[in-house]
Short mmCIF file of C-alpha atoms and ligand atoms in Angstrom, two decimals:
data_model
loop_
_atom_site.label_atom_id
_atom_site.label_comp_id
_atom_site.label_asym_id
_atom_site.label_seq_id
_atom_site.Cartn_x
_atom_site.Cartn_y
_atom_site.Cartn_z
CA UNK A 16 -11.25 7.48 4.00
CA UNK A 17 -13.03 4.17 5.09
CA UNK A 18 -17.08 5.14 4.31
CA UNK A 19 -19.24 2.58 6.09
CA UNK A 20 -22.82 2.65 4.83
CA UNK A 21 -25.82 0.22 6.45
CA UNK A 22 -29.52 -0.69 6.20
CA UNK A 23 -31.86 -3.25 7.74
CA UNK A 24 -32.92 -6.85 5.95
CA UNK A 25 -35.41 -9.03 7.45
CA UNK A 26 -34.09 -12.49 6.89
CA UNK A 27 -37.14 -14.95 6.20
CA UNK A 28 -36.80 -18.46 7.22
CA UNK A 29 -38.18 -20.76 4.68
CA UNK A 30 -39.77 -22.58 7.51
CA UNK A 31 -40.92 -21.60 10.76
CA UNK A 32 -37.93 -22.59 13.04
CA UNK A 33 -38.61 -23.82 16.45
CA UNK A 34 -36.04 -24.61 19.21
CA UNK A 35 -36.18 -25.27 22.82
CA UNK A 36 -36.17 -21.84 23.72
CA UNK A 37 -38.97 -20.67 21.20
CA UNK A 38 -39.73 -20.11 17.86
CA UNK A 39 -39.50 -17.75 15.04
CA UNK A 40 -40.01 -16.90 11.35
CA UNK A 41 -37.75 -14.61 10.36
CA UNK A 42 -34.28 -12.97 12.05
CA UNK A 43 -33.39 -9.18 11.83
CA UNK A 44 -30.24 -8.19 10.50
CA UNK A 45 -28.70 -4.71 9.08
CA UNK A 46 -25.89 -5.40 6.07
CA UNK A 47 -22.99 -3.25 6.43
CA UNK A 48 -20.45 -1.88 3.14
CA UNK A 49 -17.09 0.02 3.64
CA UNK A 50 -16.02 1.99 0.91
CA UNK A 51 -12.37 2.99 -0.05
CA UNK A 52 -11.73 4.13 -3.31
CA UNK A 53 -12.54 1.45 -5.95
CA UNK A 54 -13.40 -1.44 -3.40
CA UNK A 55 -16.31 -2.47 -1.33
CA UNK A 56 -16.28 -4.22 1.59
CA UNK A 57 -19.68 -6.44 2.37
CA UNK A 58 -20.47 -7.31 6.44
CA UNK A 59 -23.61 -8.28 7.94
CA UNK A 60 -24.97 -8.23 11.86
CA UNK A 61 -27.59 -11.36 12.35
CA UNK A 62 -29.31 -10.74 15.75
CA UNK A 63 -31.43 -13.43 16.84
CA UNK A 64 -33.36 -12.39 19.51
CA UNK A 65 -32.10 -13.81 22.29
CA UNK A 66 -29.11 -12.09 22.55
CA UNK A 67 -30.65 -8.48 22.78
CA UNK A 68 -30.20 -7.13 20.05
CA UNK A 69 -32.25 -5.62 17.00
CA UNK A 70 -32.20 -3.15 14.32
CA UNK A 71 -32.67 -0.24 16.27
CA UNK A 72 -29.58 -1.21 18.51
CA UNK A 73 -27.34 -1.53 15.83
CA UNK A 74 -28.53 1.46 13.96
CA UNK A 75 -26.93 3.16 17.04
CA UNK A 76 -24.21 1.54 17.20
CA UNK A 77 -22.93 1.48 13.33
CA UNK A 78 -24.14 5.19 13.43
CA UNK A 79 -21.55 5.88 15.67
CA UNK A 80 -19.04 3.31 14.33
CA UNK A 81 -19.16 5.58 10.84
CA UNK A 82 -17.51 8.21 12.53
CA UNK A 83 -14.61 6.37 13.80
CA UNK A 84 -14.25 4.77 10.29
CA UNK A 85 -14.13 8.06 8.73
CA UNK A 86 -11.28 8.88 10.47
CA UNK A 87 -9.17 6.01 9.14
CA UNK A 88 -7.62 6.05 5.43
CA UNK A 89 -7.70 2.33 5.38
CA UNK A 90 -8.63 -0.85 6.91
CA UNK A 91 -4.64 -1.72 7.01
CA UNK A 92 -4.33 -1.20 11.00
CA UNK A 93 -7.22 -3.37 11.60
CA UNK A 94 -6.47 -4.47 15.17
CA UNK A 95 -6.03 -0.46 15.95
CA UNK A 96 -9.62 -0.01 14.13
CA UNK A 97 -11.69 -3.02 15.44
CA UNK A 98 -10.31 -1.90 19.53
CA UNK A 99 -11.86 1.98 18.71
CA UNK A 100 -14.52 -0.14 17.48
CA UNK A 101 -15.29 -2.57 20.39
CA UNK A 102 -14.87 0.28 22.84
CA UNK A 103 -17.65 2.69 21.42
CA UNK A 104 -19.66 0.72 24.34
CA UNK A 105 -20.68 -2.88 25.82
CA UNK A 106 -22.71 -5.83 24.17
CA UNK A 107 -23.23 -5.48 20.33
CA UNK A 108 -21.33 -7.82 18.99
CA UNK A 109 -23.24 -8.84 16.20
CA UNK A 110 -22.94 -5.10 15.08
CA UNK A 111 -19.64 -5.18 15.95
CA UNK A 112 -19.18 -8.19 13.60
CA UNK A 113 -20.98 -6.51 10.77
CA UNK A 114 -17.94 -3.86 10.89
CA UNK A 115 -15.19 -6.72 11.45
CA UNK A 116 -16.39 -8.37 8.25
CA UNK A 117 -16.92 -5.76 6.05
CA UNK A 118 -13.31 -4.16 6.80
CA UNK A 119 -11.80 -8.32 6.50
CA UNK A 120 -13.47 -8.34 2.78
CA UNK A 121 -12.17 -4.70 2.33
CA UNK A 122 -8.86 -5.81 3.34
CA UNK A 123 -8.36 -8.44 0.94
CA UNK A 124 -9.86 -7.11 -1.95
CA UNK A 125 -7.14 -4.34 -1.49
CA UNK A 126 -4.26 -6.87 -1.54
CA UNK A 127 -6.66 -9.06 -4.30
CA UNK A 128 -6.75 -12.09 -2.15
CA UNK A 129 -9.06 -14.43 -1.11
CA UNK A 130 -10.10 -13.70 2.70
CA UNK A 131 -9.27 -17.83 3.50
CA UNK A 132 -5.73 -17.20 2.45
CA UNK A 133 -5.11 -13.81 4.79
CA UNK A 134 -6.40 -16.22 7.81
CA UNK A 135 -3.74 -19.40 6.61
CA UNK A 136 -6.62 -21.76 6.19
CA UNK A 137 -6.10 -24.51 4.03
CA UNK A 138 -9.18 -24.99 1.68
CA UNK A 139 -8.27 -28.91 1.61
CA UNK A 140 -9.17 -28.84 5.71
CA UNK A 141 -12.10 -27.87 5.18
CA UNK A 142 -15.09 -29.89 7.49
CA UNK A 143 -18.27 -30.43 5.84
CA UNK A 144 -21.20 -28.18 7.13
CA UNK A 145 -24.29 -29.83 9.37
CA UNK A 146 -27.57 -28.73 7.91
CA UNK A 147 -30.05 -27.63 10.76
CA UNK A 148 -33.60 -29.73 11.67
CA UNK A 149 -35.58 -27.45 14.07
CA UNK A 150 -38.46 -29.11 16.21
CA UNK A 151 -41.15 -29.79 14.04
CA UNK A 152 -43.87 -32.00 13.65
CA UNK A 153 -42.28 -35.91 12.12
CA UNK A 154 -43.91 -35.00 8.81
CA UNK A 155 -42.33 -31.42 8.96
CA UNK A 156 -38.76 -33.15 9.51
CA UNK A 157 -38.94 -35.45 7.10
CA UNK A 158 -39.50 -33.29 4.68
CA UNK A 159 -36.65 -31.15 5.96
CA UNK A 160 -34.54 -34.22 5.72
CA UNK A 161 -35.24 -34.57 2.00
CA UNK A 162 -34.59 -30.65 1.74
CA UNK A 163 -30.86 -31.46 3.09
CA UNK A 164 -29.71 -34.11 0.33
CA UNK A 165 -26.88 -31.61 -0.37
CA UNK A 166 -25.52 -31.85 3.17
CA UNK A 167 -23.59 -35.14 5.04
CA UNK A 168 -24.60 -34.58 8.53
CA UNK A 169 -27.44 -33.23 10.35
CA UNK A 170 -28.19 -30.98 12.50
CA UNK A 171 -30.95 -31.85 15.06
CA UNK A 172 -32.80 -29.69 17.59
CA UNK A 173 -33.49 -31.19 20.58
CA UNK A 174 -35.17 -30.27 24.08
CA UNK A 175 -38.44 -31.44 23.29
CA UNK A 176 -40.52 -33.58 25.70
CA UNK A 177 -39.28 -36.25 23.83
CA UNK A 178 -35.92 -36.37 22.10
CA UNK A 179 -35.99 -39.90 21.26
CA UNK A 180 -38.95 -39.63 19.07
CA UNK A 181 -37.26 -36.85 17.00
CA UNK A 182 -34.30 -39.11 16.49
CA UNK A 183 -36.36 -41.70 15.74
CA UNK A 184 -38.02 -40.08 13.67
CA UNK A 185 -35.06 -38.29 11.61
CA UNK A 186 -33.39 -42.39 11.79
CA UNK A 187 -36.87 -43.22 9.13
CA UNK A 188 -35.49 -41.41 6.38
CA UNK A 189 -31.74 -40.80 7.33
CA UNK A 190 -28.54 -42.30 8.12
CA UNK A 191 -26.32 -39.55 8.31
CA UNK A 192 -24.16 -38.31 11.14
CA UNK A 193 -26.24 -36.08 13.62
CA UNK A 194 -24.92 -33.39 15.53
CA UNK A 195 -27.27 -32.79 18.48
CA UNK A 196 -28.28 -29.32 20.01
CA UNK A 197 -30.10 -29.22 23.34
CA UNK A 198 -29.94 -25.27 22.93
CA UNK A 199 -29.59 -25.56 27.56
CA UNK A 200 -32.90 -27.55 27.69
CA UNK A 201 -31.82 -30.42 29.63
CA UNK A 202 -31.94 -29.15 33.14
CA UNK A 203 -31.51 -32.58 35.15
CA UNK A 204 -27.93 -34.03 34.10
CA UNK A 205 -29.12 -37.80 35.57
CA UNK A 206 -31.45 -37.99 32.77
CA UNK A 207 -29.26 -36.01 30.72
CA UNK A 208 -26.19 -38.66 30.82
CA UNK A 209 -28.73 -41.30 30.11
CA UNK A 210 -29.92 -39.72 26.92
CA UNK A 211 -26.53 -39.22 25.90
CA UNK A 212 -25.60 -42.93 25.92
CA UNK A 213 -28.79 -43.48 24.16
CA UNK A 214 -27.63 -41.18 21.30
CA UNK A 215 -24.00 -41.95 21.61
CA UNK A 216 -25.88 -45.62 19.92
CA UNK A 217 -27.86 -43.80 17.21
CA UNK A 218 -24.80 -42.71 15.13
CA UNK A 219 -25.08 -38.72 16.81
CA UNK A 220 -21.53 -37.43 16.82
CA UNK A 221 -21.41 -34.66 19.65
CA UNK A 222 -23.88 -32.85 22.21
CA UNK A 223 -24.07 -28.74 22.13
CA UNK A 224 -25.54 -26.73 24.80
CA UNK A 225 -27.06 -29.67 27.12
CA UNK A 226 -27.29 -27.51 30.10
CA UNK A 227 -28.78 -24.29 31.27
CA UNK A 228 -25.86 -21.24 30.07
CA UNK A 229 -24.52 -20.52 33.33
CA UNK A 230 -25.07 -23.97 35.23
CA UNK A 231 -21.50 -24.77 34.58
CA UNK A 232 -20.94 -27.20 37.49
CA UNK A 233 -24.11 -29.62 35.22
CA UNK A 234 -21.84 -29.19 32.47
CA UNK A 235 -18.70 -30.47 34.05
CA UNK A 236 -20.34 -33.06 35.28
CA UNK A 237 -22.20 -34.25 32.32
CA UNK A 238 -18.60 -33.39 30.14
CA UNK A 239 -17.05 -36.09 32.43
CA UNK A 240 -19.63 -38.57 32.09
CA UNK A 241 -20.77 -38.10 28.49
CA UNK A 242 -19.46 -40.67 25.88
CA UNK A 243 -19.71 -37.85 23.67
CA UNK A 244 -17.79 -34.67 22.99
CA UNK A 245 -20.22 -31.64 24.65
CA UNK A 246 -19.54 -28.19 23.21
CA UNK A 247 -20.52 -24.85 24.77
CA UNK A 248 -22.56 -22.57 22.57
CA UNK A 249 -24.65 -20.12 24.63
CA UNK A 250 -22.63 -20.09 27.48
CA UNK A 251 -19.56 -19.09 25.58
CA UNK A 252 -19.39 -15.57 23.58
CA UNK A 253 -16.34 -14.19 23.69
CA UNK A 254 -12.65 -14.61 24.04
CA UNK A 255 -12.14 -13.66 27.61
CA UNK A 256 -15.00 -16.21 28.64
CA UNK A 257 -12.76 -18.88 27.45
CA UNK A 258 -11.18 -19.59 30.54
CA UNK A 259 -14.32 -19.94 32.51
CA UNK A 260 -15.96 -22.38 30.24
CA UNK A 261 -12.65 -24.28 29.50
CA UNK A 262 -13.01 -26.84 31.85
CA UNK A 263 -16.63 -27.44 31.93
CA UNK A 264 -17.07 -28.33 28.15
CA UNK A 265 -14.71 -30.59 25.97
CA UNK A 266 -15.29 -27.87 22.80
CA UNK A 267 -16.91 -24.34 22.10
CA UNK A 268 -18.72 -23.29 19.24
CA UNK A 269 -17.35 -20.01 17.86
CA UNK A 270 -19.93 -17.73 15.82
CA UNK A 271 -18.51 -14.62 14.11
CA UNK A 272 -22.08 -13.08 15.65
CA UNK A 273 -20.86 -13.82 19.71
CA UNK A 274 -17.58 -12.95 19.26
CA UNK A 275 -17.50 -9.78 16.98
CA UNK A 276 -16.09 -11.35 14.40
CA UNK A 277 -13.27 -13.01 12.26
CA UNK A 278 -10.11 -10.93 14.31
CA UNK A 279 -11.27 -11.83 17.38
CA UNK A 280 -12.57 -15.48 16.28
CA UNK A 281 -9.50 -16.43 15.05
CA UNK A 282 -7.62 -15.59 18.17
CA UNK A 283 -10.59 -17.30 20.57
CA UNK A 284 -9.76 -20.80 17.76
CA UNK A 285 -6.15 -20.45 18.52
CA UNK A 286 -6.36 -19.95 22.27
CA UNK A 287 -9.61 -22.91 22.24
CA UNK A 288 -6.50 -25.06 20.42
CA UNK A 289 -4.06 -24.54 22.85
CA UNK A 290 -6.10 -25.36 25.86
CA UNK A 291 -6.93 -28.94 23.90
CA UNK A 292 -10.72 -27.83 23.57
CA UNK A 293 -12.86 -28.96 20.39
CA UNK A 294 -13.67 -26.49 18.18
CA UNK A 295 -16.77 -25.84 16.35
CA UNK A 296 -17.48 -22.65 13.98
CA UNK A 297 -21.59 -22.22 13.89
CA UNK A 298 -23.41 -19.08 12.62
CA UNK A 299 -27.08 -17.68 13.21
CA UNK A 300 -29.72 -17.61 10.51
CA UNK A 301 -27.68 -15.29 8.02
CA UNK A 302 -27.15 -14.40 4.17
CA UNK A 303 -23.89 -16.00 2.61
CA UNK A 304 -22.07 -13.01 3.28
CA UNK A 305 -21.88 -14.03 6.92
CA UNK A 306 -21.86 -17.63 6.22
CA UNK A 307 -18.84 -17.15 3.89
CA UNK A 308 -16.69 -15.13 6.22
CA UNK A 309 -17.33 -18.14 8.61
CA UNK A 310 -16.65 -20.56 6.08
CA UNK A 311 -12.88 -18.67 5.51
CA UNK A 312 -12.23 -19.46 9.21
CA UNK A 313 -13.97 -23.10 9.23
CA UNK A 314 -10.46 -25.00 7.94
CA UNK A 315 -9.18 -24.00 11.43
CA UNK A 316 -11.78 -25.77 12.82
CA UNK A 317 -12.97 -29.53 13.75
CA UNK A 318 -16.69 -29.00 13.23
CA UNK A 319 -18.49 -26.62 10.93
CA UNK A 320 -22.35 -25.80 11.16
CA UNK A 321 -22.65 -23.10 9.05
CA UNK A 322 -26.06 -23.35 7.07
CA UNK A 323 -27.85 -20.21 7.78
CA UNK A 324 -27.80 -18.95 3.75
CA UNK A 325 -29.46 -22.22 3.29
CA UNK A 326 -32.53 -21.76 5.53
CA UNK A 327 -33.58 -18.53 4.56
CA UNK A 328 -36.24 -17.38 1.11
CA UNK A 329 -34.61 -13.51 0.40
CA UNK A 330 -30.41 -14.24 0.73
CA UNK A 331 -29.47 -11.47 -1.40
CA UNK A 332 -26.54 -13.61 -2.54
CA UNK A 333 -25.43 -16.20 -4.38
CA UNK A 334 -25.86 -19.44 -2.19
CA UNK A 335 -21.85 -20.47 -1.61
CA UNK A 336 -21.07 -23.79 -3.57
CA UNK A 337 -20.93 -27.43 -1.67
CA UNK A 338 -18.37 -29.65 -2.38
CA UNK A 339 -19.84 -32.93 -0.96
CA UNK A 340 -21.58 -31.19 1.71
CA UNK A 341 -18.55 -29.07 1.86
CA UNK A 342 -18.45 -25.23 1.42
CA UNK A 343 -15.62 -24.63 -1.57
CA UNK A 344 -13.85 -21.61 -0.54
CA UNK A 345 -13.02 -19.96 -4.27
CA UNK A 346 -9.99 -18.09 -5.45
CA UNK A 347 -11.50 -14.73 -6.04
CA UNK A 348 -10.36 -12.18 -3.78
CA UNK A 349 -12.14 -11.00 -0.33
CA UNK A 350 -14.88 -13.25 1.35
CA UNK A 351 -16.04 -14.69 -2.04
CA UNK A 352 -19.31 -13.22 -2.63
CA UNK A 353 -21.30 -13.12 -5.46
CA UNK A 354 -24.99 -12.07 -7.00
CA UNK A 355 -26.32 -9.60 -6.98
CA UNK A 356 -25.54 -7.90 -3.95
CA UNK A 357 -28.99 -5.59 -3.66
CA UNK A 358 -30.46 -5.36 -0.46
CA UNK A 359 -34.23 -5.27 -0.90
MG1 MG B 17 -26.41 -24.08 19.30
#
């Protein structure tokens, strides 16, 4: 019998972290285990607040998601598991992910293999991770900048009243790549365009999120314009969005926490693929247990930004290891985790 067991962390951001759309200090999320026999499955639900949900949500949800577990002897007919799962009701997909994950580490720690090798990715593909700069004061990023000497590009929020200054800024102490995140703050696509070409020359590799989330026809436009690859974050969740977002962006950005997780994020990377779209795999602010189940899909994928283990004080787990700003995926079986694995 699969036993799934849960309880709410508080993740605390080492810093406070401010983007366009507000700011924060810490993100709630509820860890999730499966049991069956000798093996433990680990899964974890961020929930930024933006999306709607919280702990109390996904208290609900997993409450009821134990009793459809129980009724399964083991996580073997995933696909038949995860649809009872998605159709206890609407919307929580992060809690929905924490229940994908957990049975995906289950599942390979059963057949004692590592979770990267049950998707096909190849370890060798592997794109190095962005490290994330929220909006801060130019003293406040600087320092951030030194914090990230681990990482080979950066991640920089922007939708300020003045973008250029943060770049600027950042340009001081740093040369590295820059992947640039308007998180939809850039409402007039004119000005939009021009600040584009201005970063295209400032070594910034691609543009997420310019636009408001459902002012797709500003996307389009700016996508045809733009000398740089834009990628849809908040306007694109799930699979069955694809389609409509398709051909307003050139790329998506696929997070485990949107899309319920690595079954469904594997298919939405495949079926990005096929229409020619960019893909990105991004995360929320999360322990490495989320980070590392992204990280066994992130060979699949052009761009990785997944850093949230790195910006948080009480990860209950060991940080993953970087390979030159890389995230080594390791040969132990299931999603890789180690430490001590206590939620406090
Ligand atoms: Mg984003």
């Amino acid at each position: 019998m699969l036993h799934l067991s849960f309880q709410p962390l508080l993740l605390e951001l080492r810093h406070p972290f401010r983007i366009a759309t507000g700011m924060r200090t810490h993100t709630n999320a509820v860890m999730t285990q499966i049991r069956s026999g000798e093996h433990t499955g680990y899964g974890e639900a961020a929930m930024p607040p933006y999306y709607g949900e919280n702990c109390d949500t996904a208290s609900n949800f997993l409450t009821r998601a134990k009793e459809v577990l129980g009724r399964f002897k083991t996580p073997f007919p995933i696909e038949n598991i995860l649809a009872e799962i998605d159709a206890i009701a609407p919307g929580n997909h992060a809690a929905k992910a924490s229940v994908d994950i957990a049975l995906h580490d289950l599942r390979a720690k059963q057949q004692n293999k590592p979770l990267w090798q049950l998707l096909d990715a190849d370890p060798t593909q592997m794109p190095p991770t962005s490290f994330t700069l929220g909006m801060d004061t130019p003293q406040l990023l600087r320092k951030k900048v030194d914090e990230s000497a681990d990482f080979n590009i950066l991640k920089v929020k922007l939708g300020s009243d003045d973008d250029r200054a943060i770049i600027r800024t950042v340009r001081e102490v740093s040369d590295k790549p820059i992947y640039a995140d308007a998180n939809q703050a850039w409402t007039n696509r004119e000005k939009a365009l021009e600040l584009i070409h201005w970063l295209a020359g400032q070594n910034v590799l691609l543009i997420e999120q310019p636009t408001p989330k459902d002012d797709l026809d500003s996307a389009a436009w700016l996508s045809e314009r733009s000398p740089l690859p834009v990628i849809a974050d908040e306007s694109f969740q799930r699979l069955h969005e694809l389609d409509r977002v398709a051909g307003a962006f050139h790329g998506v950005n696929i997070k485990l926490m949107k899309c319920t997780g690595l079954y469904e994020g594997i298919r939405a990377v495949r079926a990005a693929r096929q229409k020619k779209l960019k893909v990105m795999v991004g995360c929320m602010t999360e322990t490495s247990c989320g980070i590392l189940a992204a990280a066994a899909l992130a060979p699949l994928c052009d761009f990785a930004d997944i850093d949230g283990c790195w910006l948080i004080s009480n990860n209950p787990f060991d940080l993953p290891t970087l390979d030159g700003g890389k995230i080594r995926l390791s040969g132990q079986a299931g999603l890789g985790l180690t430490g001590p694995g206590e939620i406090r």
